[in-house]
Coordinates of C-alpha atoms in Angstrom, one line a residue:
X162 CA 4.1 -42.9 23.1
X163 CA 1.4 -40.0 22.1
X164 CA 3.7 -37.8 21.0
X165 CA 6.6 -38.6 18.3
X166 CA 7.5 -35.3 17.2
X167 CA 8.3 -32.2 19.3
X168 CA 5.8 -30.5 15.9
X169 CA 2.8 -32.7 17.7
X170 CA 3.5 -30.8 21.2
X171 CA 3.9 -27.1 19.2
X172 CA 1.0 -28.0 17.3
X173 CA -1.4 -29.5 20.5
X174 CA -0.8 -26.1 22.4
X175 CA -1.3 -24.2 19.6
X176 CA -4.8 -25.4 19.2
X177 CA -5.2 -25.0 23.0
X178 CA -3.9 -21.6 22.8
X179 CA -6.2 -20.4 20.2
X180 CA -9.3 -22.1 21.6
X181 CA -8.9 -20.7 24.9
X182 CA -8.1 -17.3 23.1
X183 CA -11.8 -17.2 21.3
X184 CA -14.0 -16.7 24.1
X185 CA -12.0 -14.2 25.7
X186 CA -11.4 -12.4 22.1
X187 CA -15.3 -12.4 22.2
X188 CA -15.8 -11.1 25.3
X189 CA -17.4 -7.6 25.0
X190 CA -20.0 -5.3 26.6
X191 CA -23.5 -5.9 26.1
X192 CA -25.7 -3.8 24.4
X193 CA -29.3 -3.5 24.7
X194 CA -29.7 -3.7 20.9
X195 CA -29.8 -7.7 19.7
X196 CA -28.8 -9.3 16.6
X197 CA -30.2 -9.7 13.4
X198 CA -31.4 -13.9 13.6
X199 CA -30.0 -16.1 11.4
X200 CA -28.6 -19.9 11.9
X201 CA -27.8 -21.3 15.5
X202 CA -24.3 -21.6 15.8
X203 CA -22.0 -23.6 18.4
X204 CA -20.9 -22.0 21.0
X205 CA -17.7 -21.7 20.8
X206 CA -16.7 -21.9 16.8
X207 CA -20.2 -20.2 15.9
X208 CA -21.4 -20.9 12.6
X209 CA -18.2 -22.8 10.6
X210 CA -19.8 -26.4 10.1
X211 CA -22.2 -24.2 8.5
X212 CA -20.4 -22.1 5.7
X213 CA -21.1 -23.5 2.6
X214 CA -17.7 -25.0 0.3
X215 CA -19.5 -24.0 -3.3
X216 CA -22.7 -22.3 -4.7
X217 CA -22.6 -20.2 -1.6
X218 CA -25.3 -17.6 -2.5
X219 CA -27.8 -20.5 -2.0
X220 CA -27.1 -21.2 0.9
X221 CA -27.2 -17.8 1.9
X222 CA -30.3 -17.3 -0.1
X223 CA -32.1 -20.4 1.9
X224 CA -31.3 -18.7 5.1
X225 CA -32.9 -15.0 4.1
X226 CA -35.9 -17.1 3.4
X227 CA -35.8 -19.0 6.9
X228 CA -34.8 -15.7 8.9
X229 CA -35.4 -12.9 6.7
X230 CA -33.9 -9.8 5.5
X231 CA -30.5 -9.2 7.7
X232 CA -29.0 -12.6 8.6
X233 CA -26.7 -12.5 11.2
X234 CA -23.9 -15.3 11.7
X235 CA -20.6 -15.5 13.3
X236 CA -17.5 -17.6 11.9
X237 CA -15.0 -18.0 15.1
X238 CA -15.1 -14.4 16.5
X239 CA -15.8 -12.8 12.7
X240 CA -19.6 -11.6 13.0
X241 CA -21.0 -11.9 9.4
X242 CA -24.1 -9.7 8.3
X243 CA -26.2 -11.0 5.2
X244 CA -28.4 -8.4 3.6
X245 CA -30.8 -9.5 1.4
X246 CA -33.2 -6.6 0.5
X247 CA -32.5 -4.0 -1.9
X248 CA -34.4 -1.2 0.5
X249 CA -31.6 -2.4 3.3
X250 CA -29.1 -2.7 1.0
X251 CA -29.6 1.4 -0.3
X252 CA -30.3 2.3 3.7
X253 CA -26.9 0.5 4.5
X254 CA -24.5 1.3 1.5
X255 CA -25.5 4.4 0.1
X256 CA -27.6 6.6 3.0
X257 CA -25.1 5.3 5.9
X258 CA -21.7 5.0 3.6
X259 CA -19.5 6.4 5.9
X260 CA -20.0 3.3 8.1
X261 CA -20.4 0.3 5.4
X262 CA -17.9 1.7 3.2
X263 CA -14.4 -0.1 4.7
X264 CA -13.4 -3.4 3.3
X265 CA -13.2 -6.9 4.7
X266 CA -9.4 -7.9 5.8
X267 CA -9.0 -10.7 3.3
X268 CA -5.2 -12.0 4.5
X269 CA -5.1 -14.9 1.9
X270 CA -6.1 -12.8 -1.3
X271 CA -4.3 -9.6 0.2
X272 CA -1.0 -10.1 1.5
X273 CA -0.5 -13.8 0.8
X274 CA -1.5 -14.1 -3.3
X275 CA -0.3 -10.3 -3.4
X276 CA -4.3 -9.1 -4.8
X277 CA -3.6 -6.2 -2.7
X278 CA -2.9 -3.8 -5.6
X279 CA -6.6 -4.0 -6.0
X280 CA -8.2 -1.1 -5.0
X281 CA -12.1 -3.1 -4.7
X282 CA -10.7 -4.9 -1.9
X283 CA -8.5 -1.4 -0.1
X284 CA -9.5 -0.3 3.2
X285 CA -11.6 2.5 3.7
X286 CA -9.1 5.7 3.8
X287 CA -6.9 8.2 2.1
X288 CA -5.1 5.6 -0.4
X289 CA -8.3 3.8 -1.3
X290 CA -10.0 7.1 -2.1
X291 CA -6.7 8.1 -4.3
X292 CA -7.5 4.8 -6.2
X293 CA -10.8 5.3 -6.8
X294 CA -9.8 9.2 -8.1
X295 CA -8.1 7.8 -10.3
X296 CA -10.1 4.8 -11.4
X297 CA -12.9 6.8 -12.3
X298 CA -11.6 10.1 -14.2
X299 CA -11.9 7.9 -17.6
X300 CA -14.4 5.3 -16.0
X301 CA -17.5 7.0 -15.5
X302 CA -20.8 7.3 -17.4
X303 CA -19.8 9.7 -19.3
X304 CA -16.8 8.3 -21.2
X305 CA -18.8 5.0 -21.9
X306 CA -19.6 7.3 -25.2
X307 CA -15.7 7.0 -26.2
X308 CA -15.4 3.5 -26.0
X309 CA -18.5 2.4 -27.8
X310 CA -16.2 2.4 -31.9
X311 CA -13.8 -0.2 -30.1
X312 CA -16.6 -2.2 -28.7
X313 CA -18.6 -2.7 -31.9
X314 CA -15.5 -3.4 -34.2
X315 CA -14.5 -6.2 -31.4
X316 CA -18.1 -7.2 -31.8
X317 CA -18.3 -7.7 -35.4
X318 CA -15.0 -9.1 -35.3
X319 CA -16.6 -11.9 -32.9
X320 CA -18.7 -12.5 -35.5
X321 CA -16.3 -13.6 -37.8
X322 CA -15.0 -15.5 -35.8
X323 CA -18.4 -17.4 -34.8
X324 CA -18.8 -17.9 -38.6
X325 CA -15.7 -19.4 -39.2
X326 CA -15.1 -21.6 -36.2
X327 CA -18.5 -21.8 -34.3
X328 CA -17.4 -24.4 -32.5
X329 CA -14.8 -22.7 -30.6
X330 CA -17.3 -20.1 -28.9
X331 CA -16.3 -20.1 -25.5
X332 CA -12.3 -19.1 -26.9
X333 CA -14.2 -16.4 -28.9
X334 CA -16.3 -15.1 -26.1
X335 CA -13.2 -14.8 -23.9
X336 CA -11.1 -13.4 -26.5
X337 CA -14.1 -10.8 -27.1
X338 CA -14.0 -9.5 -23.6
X339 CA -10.2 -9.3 -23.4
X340 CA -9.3 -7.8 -26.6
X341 CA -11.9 -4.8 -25.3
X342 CA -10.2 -4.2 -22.3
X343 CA -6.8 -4.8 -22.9
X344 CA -7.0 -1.9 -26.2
X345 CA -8.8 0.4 -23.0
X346 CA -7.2 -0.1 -20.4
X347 CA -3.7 -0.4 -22.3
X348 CA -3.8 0.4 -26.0
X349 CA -2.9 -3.4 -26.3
X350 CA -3.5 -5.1 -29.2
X351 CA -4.5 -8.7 -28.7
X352 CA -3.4 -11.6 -30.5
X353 CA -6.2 -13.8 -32.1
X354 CA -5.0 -17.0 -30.8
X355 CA -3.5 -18.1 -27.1
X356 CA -3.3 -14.5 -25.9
X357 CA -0.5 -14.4 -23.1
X358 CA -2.1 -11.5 -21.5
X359 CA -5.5 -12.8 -21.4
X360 CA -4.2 -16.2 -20.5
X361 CA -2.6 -14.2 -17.7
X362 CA -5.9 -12.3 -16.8
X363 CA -8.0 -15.7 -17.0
X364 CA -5.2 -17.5 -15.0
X365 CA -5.3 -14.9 -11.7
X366 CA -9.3 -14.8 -11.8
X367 CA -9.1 -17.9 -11.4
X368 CA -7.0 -17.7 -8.4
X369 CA -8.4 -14.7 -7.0
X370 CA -11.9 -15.6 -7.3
X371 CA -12.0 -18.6 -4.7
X372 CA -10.2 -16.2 -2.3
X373 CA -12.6 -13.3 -2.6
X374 CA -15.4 -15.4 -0.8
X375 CA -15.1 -15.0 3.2
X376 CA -15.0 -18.4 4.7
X377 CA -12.9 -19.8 2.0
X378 CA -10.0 -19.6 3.9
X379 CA -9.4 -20.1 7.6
X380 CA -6.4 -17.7 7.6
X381 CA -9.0 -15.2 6.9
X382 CA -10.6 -15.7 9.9
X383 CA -7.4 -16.6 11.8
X384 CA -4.9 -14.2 10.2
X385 CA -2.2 -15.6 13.0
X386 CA -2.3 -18.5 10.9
X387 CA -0.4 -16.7 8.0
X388 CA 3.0 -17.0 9.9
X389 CA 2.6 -20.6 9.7
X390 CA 5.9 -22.3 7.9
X391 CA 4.6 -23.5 4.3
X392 CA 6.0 -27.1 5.2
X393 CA 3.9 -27.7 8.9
X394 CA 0.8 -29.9 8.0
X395 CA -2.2 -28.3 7.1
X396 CA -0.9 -25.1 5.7
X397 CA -0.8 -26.3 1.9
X398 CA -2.6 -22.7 1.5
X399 CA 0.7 -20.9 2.0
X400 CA 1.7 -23.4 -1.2
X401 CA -1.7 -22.0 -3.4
X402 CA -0.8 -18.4 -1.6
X403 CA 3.2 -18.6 -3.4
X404 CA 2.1 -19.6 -6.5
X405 CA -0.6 -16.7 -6.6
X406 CA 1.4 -14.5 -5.9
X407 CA 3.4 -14.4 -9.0
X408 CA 0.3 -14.3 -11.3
X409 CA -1.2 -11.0 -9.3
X410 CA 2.6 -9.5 -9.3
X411 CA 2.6 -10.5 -13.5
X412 CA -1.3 -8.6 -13.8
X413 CA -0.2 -5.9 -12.1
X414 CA 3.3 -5.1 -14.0
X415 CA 3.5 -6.8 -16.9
X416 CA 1.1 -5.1 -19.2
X417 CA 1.7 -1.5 -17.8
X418 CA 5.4 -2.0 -18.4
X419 CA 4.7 -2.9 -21.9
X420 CA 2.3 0.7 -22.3
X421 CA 4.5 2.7 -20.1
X422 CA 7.7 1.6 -22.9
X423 CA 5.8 2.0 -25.5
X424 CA 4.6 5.5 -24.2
X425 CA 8.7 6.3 -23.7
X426 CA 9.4 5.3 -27.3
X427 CA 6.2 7.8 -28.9
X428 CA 4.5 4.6 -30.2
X429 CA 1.4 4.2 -27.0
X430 CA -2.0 3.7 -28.6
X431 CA -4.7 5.6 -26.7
X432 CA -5.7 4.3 -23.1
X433 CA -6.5 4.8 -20.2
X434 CA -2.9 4.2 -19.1
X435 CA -0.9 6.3 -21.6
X436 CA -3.3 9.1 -20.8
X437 CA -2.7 8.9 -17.2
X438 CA 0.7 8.5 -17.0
X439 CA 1.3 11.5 -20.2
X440 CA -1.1 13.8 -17.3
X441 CA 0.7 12.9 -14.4
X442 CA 4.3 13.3 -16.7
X443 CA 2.7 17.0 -16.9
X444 CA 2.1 18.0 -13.6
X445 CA 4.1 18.9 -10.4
X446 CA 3.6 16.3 -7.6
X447 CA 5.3 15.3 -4.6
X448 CA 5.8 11.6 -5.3
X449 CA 5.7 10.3 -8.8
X450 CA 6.6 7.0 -8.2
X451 CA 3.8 6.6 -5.7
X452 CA 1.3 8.4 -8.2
X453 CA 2.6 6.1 -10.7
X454 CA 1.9 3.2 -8.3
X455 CA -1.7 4.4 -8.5
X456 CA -1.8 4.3 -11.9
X457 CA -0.8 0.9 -12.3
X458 CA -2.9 -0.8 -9.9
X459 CA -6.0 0.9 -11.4
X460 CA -5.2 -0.3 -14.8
X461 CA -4.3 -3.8 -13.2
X462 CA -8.2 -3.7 -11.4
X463 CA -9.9 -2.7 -14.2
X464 CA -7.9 -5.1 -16.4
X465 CA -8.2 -7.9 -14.1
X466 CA -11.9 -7.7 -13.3
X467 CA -12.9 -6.7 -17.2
X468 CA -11.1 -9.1 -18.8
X469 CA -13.7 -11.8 -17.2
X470 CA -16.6 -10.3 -16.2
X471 CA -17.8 -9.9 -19.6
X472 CA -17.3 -13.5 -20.3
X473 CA -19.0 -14.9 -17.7
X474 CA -22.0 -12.9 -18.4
X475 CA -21.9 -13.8 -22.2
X476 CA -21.7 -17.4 -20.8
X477 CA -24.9 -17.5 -19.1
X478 CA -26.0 -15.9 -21.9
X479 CA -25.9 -18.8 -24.5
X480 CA -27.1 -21.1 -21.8
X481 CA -30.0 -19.0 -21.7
X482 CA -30.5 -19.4 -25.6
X483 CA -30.0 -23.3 -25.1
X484 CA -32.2 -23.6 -22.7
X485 CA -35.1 -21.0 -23.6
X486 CA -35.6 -20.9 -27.7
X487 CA -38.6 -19.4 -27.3
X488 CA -36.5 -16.3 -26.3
X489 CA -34.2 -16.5 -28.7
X490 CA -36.6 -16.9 -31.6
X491 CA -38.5 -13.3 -29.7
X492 CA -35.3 -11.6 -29.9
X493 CA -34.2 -12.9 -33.3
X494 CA -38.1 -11.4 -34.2
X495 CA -37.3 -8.4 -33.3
X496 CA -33.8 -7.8 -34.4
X497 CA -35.4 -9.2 -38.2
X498 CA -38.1 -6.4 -37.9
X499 CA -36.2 -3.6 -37.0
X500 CA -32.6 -3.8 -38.7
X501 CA -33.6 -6.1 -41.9
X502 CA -30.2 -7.5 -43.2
X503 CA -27.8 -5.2 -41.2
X504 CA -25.8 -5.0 -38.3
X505 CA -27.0 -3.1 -35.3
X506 CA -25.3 0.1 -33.8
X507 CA -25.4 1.7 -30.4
X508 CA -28.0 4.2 -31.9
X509 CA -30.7 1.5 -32.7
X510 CA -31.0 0.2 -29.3
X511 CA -34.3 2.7 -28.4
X512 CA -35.7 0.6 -31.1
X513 CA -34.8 -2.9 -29.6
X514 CA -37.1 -2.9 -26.0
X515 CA -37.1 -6.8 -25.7
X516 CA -32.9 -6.5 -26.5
X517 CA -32.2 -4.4 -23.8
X518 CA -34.8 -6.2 -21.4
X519 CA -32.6 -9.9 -22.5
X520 CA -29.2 -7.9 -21.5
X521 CA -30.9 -7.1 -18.5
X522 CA -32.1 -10.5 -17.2
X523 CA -28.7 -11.9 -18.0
X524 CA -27.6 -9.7 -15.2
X525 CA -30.8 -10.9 -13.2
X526 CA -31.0 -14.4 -14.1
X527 CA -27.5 -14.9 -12.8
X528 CA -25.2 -12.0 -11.6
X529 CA -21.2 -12.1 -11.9
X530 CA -20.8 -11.4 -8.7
X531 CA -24.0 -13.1 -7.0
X532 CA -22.2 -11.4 -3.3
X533 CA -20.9 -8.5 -4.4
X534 CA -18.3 -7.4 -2.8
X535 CA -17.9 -8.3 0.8
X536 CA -18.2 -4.3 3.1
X537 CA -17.1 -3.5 6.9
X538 CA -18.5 -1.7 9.1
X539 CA -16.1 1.1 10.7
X540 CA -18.2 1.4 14.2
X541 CA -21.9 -0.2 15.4
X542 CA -24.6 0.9 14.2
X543 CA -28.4 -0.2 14.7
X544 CA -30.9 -0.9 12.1
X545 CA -34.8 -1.1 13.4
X546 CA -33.0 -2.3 16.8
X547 CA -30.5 -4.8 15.3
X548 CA -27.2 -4.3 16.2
X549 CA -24.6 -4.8 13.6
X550 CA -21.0 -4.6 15.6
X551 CA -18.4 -2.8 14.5
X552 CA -15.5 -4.8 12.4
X553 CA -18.7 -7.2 10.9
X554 CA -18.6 -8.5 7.4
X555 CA -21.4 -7.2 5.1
X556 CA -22.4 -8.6 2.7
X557 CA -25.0 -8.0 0.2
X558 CA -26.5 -10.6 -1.0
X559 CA -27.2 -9.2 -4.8
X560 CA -28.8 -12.9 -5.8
X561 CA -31.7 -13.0 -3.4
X562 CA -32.7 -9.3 -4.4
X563 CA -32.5 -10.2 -8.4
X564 CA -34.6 -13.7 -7.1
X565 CA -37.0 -11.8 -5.1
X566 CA -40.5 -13.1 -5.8
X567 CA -42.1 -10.3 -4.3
X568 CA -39.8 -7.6 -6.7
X569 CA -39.3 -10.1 -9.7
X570 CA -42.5 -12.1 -10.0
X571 CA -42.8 -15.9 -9.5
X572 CA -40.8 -17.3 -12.6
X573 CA -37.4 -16.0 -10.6
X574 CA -35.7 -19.1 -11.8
X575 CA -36.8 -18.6 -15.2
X576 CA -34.8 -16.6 -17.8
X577 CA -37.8 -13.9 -18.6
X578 CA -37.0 -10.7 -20.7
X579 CA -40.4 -10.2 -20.7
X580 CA -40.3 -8.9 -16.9
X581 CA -38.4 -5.9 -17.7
X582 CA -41.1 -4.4 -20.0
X583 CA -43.3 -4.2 -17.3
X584 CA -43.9 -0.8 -15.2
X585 CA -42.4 -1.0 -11.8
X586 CA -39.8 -3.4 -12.6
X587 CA -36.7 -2.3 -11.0
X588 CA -33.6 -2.8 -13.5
X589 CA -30.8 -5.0 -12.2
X590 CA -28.1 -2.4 -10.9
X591 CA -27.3 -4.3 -7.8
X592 CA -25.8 -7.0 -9.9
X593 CA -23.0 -4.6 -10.2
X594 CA -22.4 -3.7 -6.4
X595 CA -23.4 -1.8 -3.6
X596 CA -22.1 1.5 -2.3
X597 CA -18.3 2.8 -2.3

C-alpha cells in the first residue's frame, strides 16, 4: 500500500496545495521596468538550491562580481534584492528611506523564538519609530563622551586579566564587552567569572543569529508553515523555535527586572534604564505599562546586540595580530613612541593615526554584520530602469563594499591599516548598517 498513515495523505496534498498555490501567488501585472540580473532560477521554486547554508556573504559577493551591482533573486515567491555598492546603497537607504526603511517579516526569529521585542527587526511604523525615540535619547554621538570613564576602567581591567591568565583570552574578551554594556545599559555589575547575564546574552546570540539570515529558514519564506504541529516530520524548527523562546523572553525581562527593583529600593546605579524609567516615572502619559514595554525592549536590543558585537570584532582582531606581525610590531612602534611607559586615554588618540586606521580595518577586514540588516521595500520603485517590487528583501551587502577593489585597493583580503592613511579612503561606516 503507498499510503500507511492518514499523515502521508495530509502531508501529499499539502505539498500539492502549496505548489499549485506558487505560480498563482506570483502572478502579477507586468511592468515595462525589468529586473536587476542575478542567478537563473527554476521556474517554479526560483533560486532555493541556490541559497547558500554558511559563509553566505560569499556567495553573495561571487554573484555581485558575475552580475554586478543590484542582484536580483527570488526564493519561492520572496523576490530578494542584493545591493553591493556603497553609491546604491546611500541612493536606496538614505535618499529614498521612506521606501527601504520597513523590515523583512522574519516568522522564525519574530514570533516563533519570541526576538520580536527587538526593535532592529520592527516594521516600519508608529511602534518602531517609538523604539527607536527611545533607543537613541542616550544612544547618540553625543553621549559616547559619558561613557568613555567606564570603557577605559573595563579596558585596563582586561589587562589585568590578560596578565594574569593570558591564556584564557577569548573568556576575557567576552567578559570585556559584557561587563561595558551590562553597567550601561543596566547599572549591572558583572561578575568576573561565569557571568549568568552574559552567559544569557551569549546564549540568545547564538540562537538569534542563525535566524537573522533570510533563507535560513523555510518558515520564513512559507510562514503557513508555522501552524505546523511540533511533532509532524520535518518541523524539528518549531522544537529550536520553543527552546528560543525562553532565552529571548529571559534577555528581555530578566535584567530590567533586576534594575527596575533595584531602582524601587533607591539602590539603581546609573543607566540607561534607571534613567528612563525615573523620566517616564515623572511624566504624565497615557499608558505606562506600554511606555514601560518600550523601555525594556530597548535595553534588551542594545544589551543583546552589545554584549557580542564587541567581541566578535576584538576576535578578528587577534587573528589579525596572528596572522599579520608586521602590523602588530607598526602599532606596537607607535604606541612605544607616543605614550612611553603609560597607558593610553581617549585624549591621545589624534596622536595614534596608524591606531585608529587598525580599528578601522577590523571593521573592514571583516564586518560583524557582513549583511547588515536585511530592509523591505514598502511599494516599487525603479532604479536606472530596474524594478525592485514592492514587499522585496534588501539587503546590503556591507562585505562586497568594505572588499571593493576599486574603493579599497587590491590587497582587499589583506588586513592593511595602512589603507586608511591614504586621501580618498572612505572609512568603514557601512559595517555598521544602512539607513533607518
Amino acid at each position: 500500500m503507498l499510503f500507511n498513515n492518514p499523515l502521508d495523505y495530509f502531508l501529499l496534498i499539502l505539498g500539492c496545495t502549496i505548489v499549485l498555490a506558487i505560480p498563482l501567488i506570483n502572478r502579477r501585472k507586468r511592468s515595462p521596468a525589468i529586473y536587476p540580473p542575478g542567478p537563473k532560477g527554476h521556474w517554479l521554486l526560483g533560486n532555493v538550491s541556490d541559497m547558500p547554508k554558511e559563509h553566505e556573504w560569499e556567495t553573495y559577493t561571487r554573484w555581485a562580481k558575475e552580475h554586478g551591482d543590484l542582484v536580483y533573486i527570488k526564493v519561492l515567491r520572496q523576490p530578494i534584492v542584493f545591493v553591493n555598492s556603497m553609491t546604491i546603497a546611500y541612493e536606496l537607504f538614505e535618499r529614498r528611506s521612506s521606501i527601504y526603511s520597513d523590515r523583512f517579516d522574519f516568522p522564525m526569529l519574530g514570533e516563533l523564538m519570541g526576538f520580536d521585542w527587538n526593535f532592529v527587526i520592527m516594521r516600519y511604523g508608529d511602534r518602531w519609530r517609538r523604539h527607536r525615540r527611545s533607543f537613541h535619547q542616550r544612544f547618540n554621538p553625543g553621549a559616547i563622551l559619558e561613557y568613555m570613564p567606564l570603557q577605559l576602567n573595563q579596558t585596563r581591567s582586561l589587562l589585568l586579566r590578560l596578565r594574569e591568565s593570558p591564556d584564557d583570552f577569548l573568556a576575557h574578551i567576552r567578559h570585556l564587552s559584557g561587563a561595558v554594556t551590562m553597567d550601561i545599559i543596566y547599572g549591572i555589575k558583572v561578575q568576573p567569572k561565569d557571568d549568568p547575564y552574559l552567559k544569557l546574552a551569549e546564549d540568545g546570540f547564538a540562537v538569534a543569529s542563525e535566524a537573522a539570515n533570510p533563507g535560513s529558514f523555510l518558515v520564513d519564506t512559507l510562514p503557513i508553515l508555522k501552524y505546523v504541529p511540533e511533532w509532524m516530520p520535518g518541523a524539528g524548527f518549531k522544537t529550536k523555535a520553543r527552546n528560543a523562546r525562553k532565552l529571548s523572553t529571559a534577555m528581555a525581562v530578566v535584567p530590567f527586572t533586576v534594575c527596575k527593583n533595584a531602582l524601587e529600593a533607591g539602590k539603581a546605579s546609573p543607566s540607561f534604564t534607571a534613567s528612563s524609567l525615573s523620566r517616564l516615572a515623572s511624566q504624565t502619559t497615557d499608558d505606562v505599562e506600554e511606555d514601560e514595554t518600550i523601555i525594556r525592549n530597548t535595553a534588551a536590543t542594545g544589551y543583546g546586540a552589545g554584549a557580542d558585537t564587541t567581541t566578535v570584532a576584538l576576535h578578528w582582531w587577534i587573528l589579525a595580530m596572528i596572522l599579520y606581525p608586521e602590523v602588530q610590531a607598526r602599532a606596537q612602534e607607535e604606541l612605544d613612541r607616543v605614550l612611553g611607559d603609560r597607558l593610553p586615554t581617549f585624549d591621545d588618540l589624534d596622536q595614534l593615526p596608524y591606531i585608529t586606521a587598525m580599528c578601522k580595518e577590523v571593521q573592514r577586514f571583516h564586518p560583524v554584520f557582513p549583511l547588515g540588516i536585511a530592509h523591505g521595500t514598502v511599494r516599487d520603485d525603479v532604479y536606472k530602469g530596474y524594478l525592485i517590487p514592492k514587499g522585496s528583501v534588501v539587503i546590503g551587502n556591507a562585505w562586497a563594499m568594505l572588499h571593493d577593489e576599486k574603493v579599497y585597493g587590491a590587497n582587499v583580503n589583506d588586513f592593511d591599516p595602512g589603507r586608511f592613511l591614504k586621501a580618498g579612503v572612505p572609512d568603514p561606516i557601512v559595517a555598521f548598517g544602512f539607513g533607518r
